[in-house]
Amino acid sequence: MAEPQQEKRAARRFPLRVPVSVSRDQTSAKESAQLRDVSARGISFYLDSAVSQGSKIGFTLTLPPEITLTESIRVQCKGRVVRVEDGRDDGKVGVAAVIEEYEFLPEA
């Protein structure tokens, strides 16, 4: 019998369904993505088209009060794609990225 896989994540993940906008390598165009979950170190979301593992991305999302324990906070992040998963029935591509930099944005 196979041993259960050991959890490698060091930070708690929060399953959220909030809008996230993603910009890819050196393009200013933003595309909407469907967030799966987020932690202090990474993010997981679904895109309409493929992205390369290892590529740089930027993303902006609003963390709700359930996460921040205060008010909603907009966060702009820069990161790197660490995993790409194909094969969803709706054609979307699963993307996991590590957060390398982040900045809290002022209220709009």
Tab-separated table of C-alpha atoms in Angstrom:
chain	number	residue	atom	x	y	z
A	1	MET	CA	0.000	0.000	0.000
A	2	ALA	CA	1.293	3.452	-0.920
A	3	GLU	CA	2.180	5.885	1.847
A	4	PRO	CA	0.052	9.025	2.006
A	5	GLN	CA	1.707	11.961	0.273
A	6	GLN	CA	3.254	14.375	2.772
A	7	GLU	CA	1.898	17.924	2.718
A	8	LYS	CA	4.612	20.222	1.358
A	9	ARG	CA	2.785	23.510	1.787
A	10	ALA	CA	4.182	25.691	4.562
A	11	ALA	CA	1.405	28.288	4.558
A	12	ARG	CA	-2.344	27.921	5.066
A	13	ARG	CA	-4.394	28.095	1.877
A	14	PHE	CA	-7.633	30.039	1.671
A	15	PRO	CA	-10.145	28.826	-0.910
A	16	LEU	CA	-11.559	32.054	-2.359
A	17	ARG	CA	-13.827	32.921	-5.248
A	18	VAL	CA	-12.821	36.530	-5.831
A	19	PRO	CA	-11.901	38.203	-9.122
A	20	VAL	CA	-8.224	38.247	-10.034
A	21	SER	CA	-6.660	39.994	-13.012
A	22	VAL	CA	-3.495	38.532	-14.470
A	23	SER	CA	-0.826	40.079	-16.700
A	24	ARG	CA	1.721	37.882	-18.412
A	25	ASP	CA	5.394	38.423	-19.273
A	26	GLN	CA	6.041	42.031	-20.328
A	27	THR	CA	2.502	42.660	-21.533
A	28	SER	CA	0.326	45.312	-20.054
A	29	ALA	CA	-2.887	43.568	-21.116
A	30	LYS	CA	-4.771	42.114	-18.155
A	31	GLU	CA	-6.984	39.069	-18.366
A	32	SER	CA	-9.549	37.855	-15.906
A	33	ALA	CA	-8.893	34.623	-14.069
A	34	GLN	CA	-10.911	32.455	-11.703
A	35	LEU	CA	-9.161	32.180	-8.334
A	36	ARG	CA	-8.956	28.713	-6.754
A	37	ASP	CA	-7.005	29.546	-3.587
A	38	VAL	CA	-4.333	31.810	-2.151
A	39	SER	CA	-1.760	31.628	0.652
A	40	ALA	CA	0.920	33.959	1.966
A	41	ARG	CA	3.393	32.410	-0.491
A	42	GLY	CA	1.377	31.459	-3.544
A	43	ILE	CA	-1.771	31.567	-5.604
A	44	SER	CA	-3.708	29.093	-7.708
A	45	PHE	CA	-6.163	30.123	-10.427
A	46	TYR	CA	-7.696	29.136	-13.772
A	47	LEU	CA	-6.915	30.901	-17.069
A	48	ASP	CA	-8.590	30.597	-20.467
A	49	SER	CA	-5.301	29.869	-22.256
A	50	ALA	CA	-1.965	28.236	-21.517
A	51	VAL	CA	0.965	29.908	-19.816
A	52	SER	CA	4.514	28.549	-19.597
A	53	GLN	CA	5.918	27.092	-16.400
A	54	GLY	CA	8.663	29.387	-15.120
A	55	SER	CA	7.219	32.510	-16.761
A	56	LYS	CA	6.799	35.750	-14.829
A	57	ILE	CA	3.278	36.973	-14.134
A	58	GLY	CA	1.596	39.801	-12.301
A	59	PHE	CA	-1.795	39.644	-10.635
A	60	THR	CA	-4.115	41.851	-8.632
A	61	LEU	CA	-6.846	40.673	-6.281
A	62	THR	CA	-8.923	41.944	-3.387
A	63	LEU	CA	-8.639	40.012	-0.144
A	64	PRO	CA	-11.988	39.964	1.697
A	65	PRO	CA	-12.511	40.743	5.413
A	66	GLU	CA	-12.683	36.996	6.223
A	67	ILE	CA	-8.975	36.802	5.353
A	68	THR	CA	-7.691	40.208	6.462
A	69	LEU	CA	-9.784	40.344	9.667
A	70	THR	CA	-10.274	44.072	8.955
A	71	GLU	CA	-11.553	45.554	5.697
A	72	SER	CA	-11.100	44.371	2.110
A	73	ILE	CA	-7.570	45.003	0.855
A	74	ARG	CA	-6.416	45.145	-2.769
A	75	VAL	CA	-3.050	43.501	-3.367
A	76	GLN	CA	-0.850	43.684	-6.452
A	77	CYS	CA	1.647	40.824	-6.759
A	78	LYS	CA	4.475	39.683	-8.975
A	79	GLY	CA	5.350	36.034	-9.205
A	80	ARG	CA	6.483	33.060	-11.216
A	81	VAL	CA	4.458	30.149	-12.581
A	82	VAL	CA	5.507	26.921	-10.837
A	83	ARG	CA	2.861	24.507	-12.188
A	84	VAL	CA	0.429	24.310	-15.119
A	85	GLU	CA	-2.419	21.766	-15.202
A	86	ASP	CA	-4.376	21.085	-18.412
A	87	GLY	CA	-7.420	18.978	-18.928
A	88	ARG	CA	-10.412	20.665	-17.298
A	89	ASP	CA	-13.775	20.008	-18.939
A	90	ASP	CA	-14.394	23.737	-19.447
A	91	GLY	CA	-11.070	24.204	-21.297
A	92	LYS	CA	-9.482	26.337	-18.595
A	93	VAL	CA	-5.875	25.824	-17.545
A	94	GLY	CA	-4.941	25.486	-13.866
A	95	VAL	CA	-1.990	27.668	-12.854
A	96	ALA	CA	-0.039	27.726	-9.584
A	97	ALA	CA	2.381	30.596	-8.957
A	98	VAL	CA	4.748	31.580	-6.194
A	99	ILE	CA	4.401	35.153	-4.920
A	100	GLU	CA	7.784	36.916	-5.133
A	101	GLU	CA	6.717	40.512	-4.450
A	102	TYR	CA	3.524	42.175	-3.283
A	103	GLU	CA	2.212	45.657	-2.642
A	104	PHE	CA	-0.965	46.809	-0.922
A	105	LEU	CA	-2.916	49.223	-3.103
A	106	PRO	CA	-4.840	52.271	-1.887
A	107	GLU	CA	-8.627	52.178	-1.987
A	108	ALA	CA	-9.976	52.925	-5.459
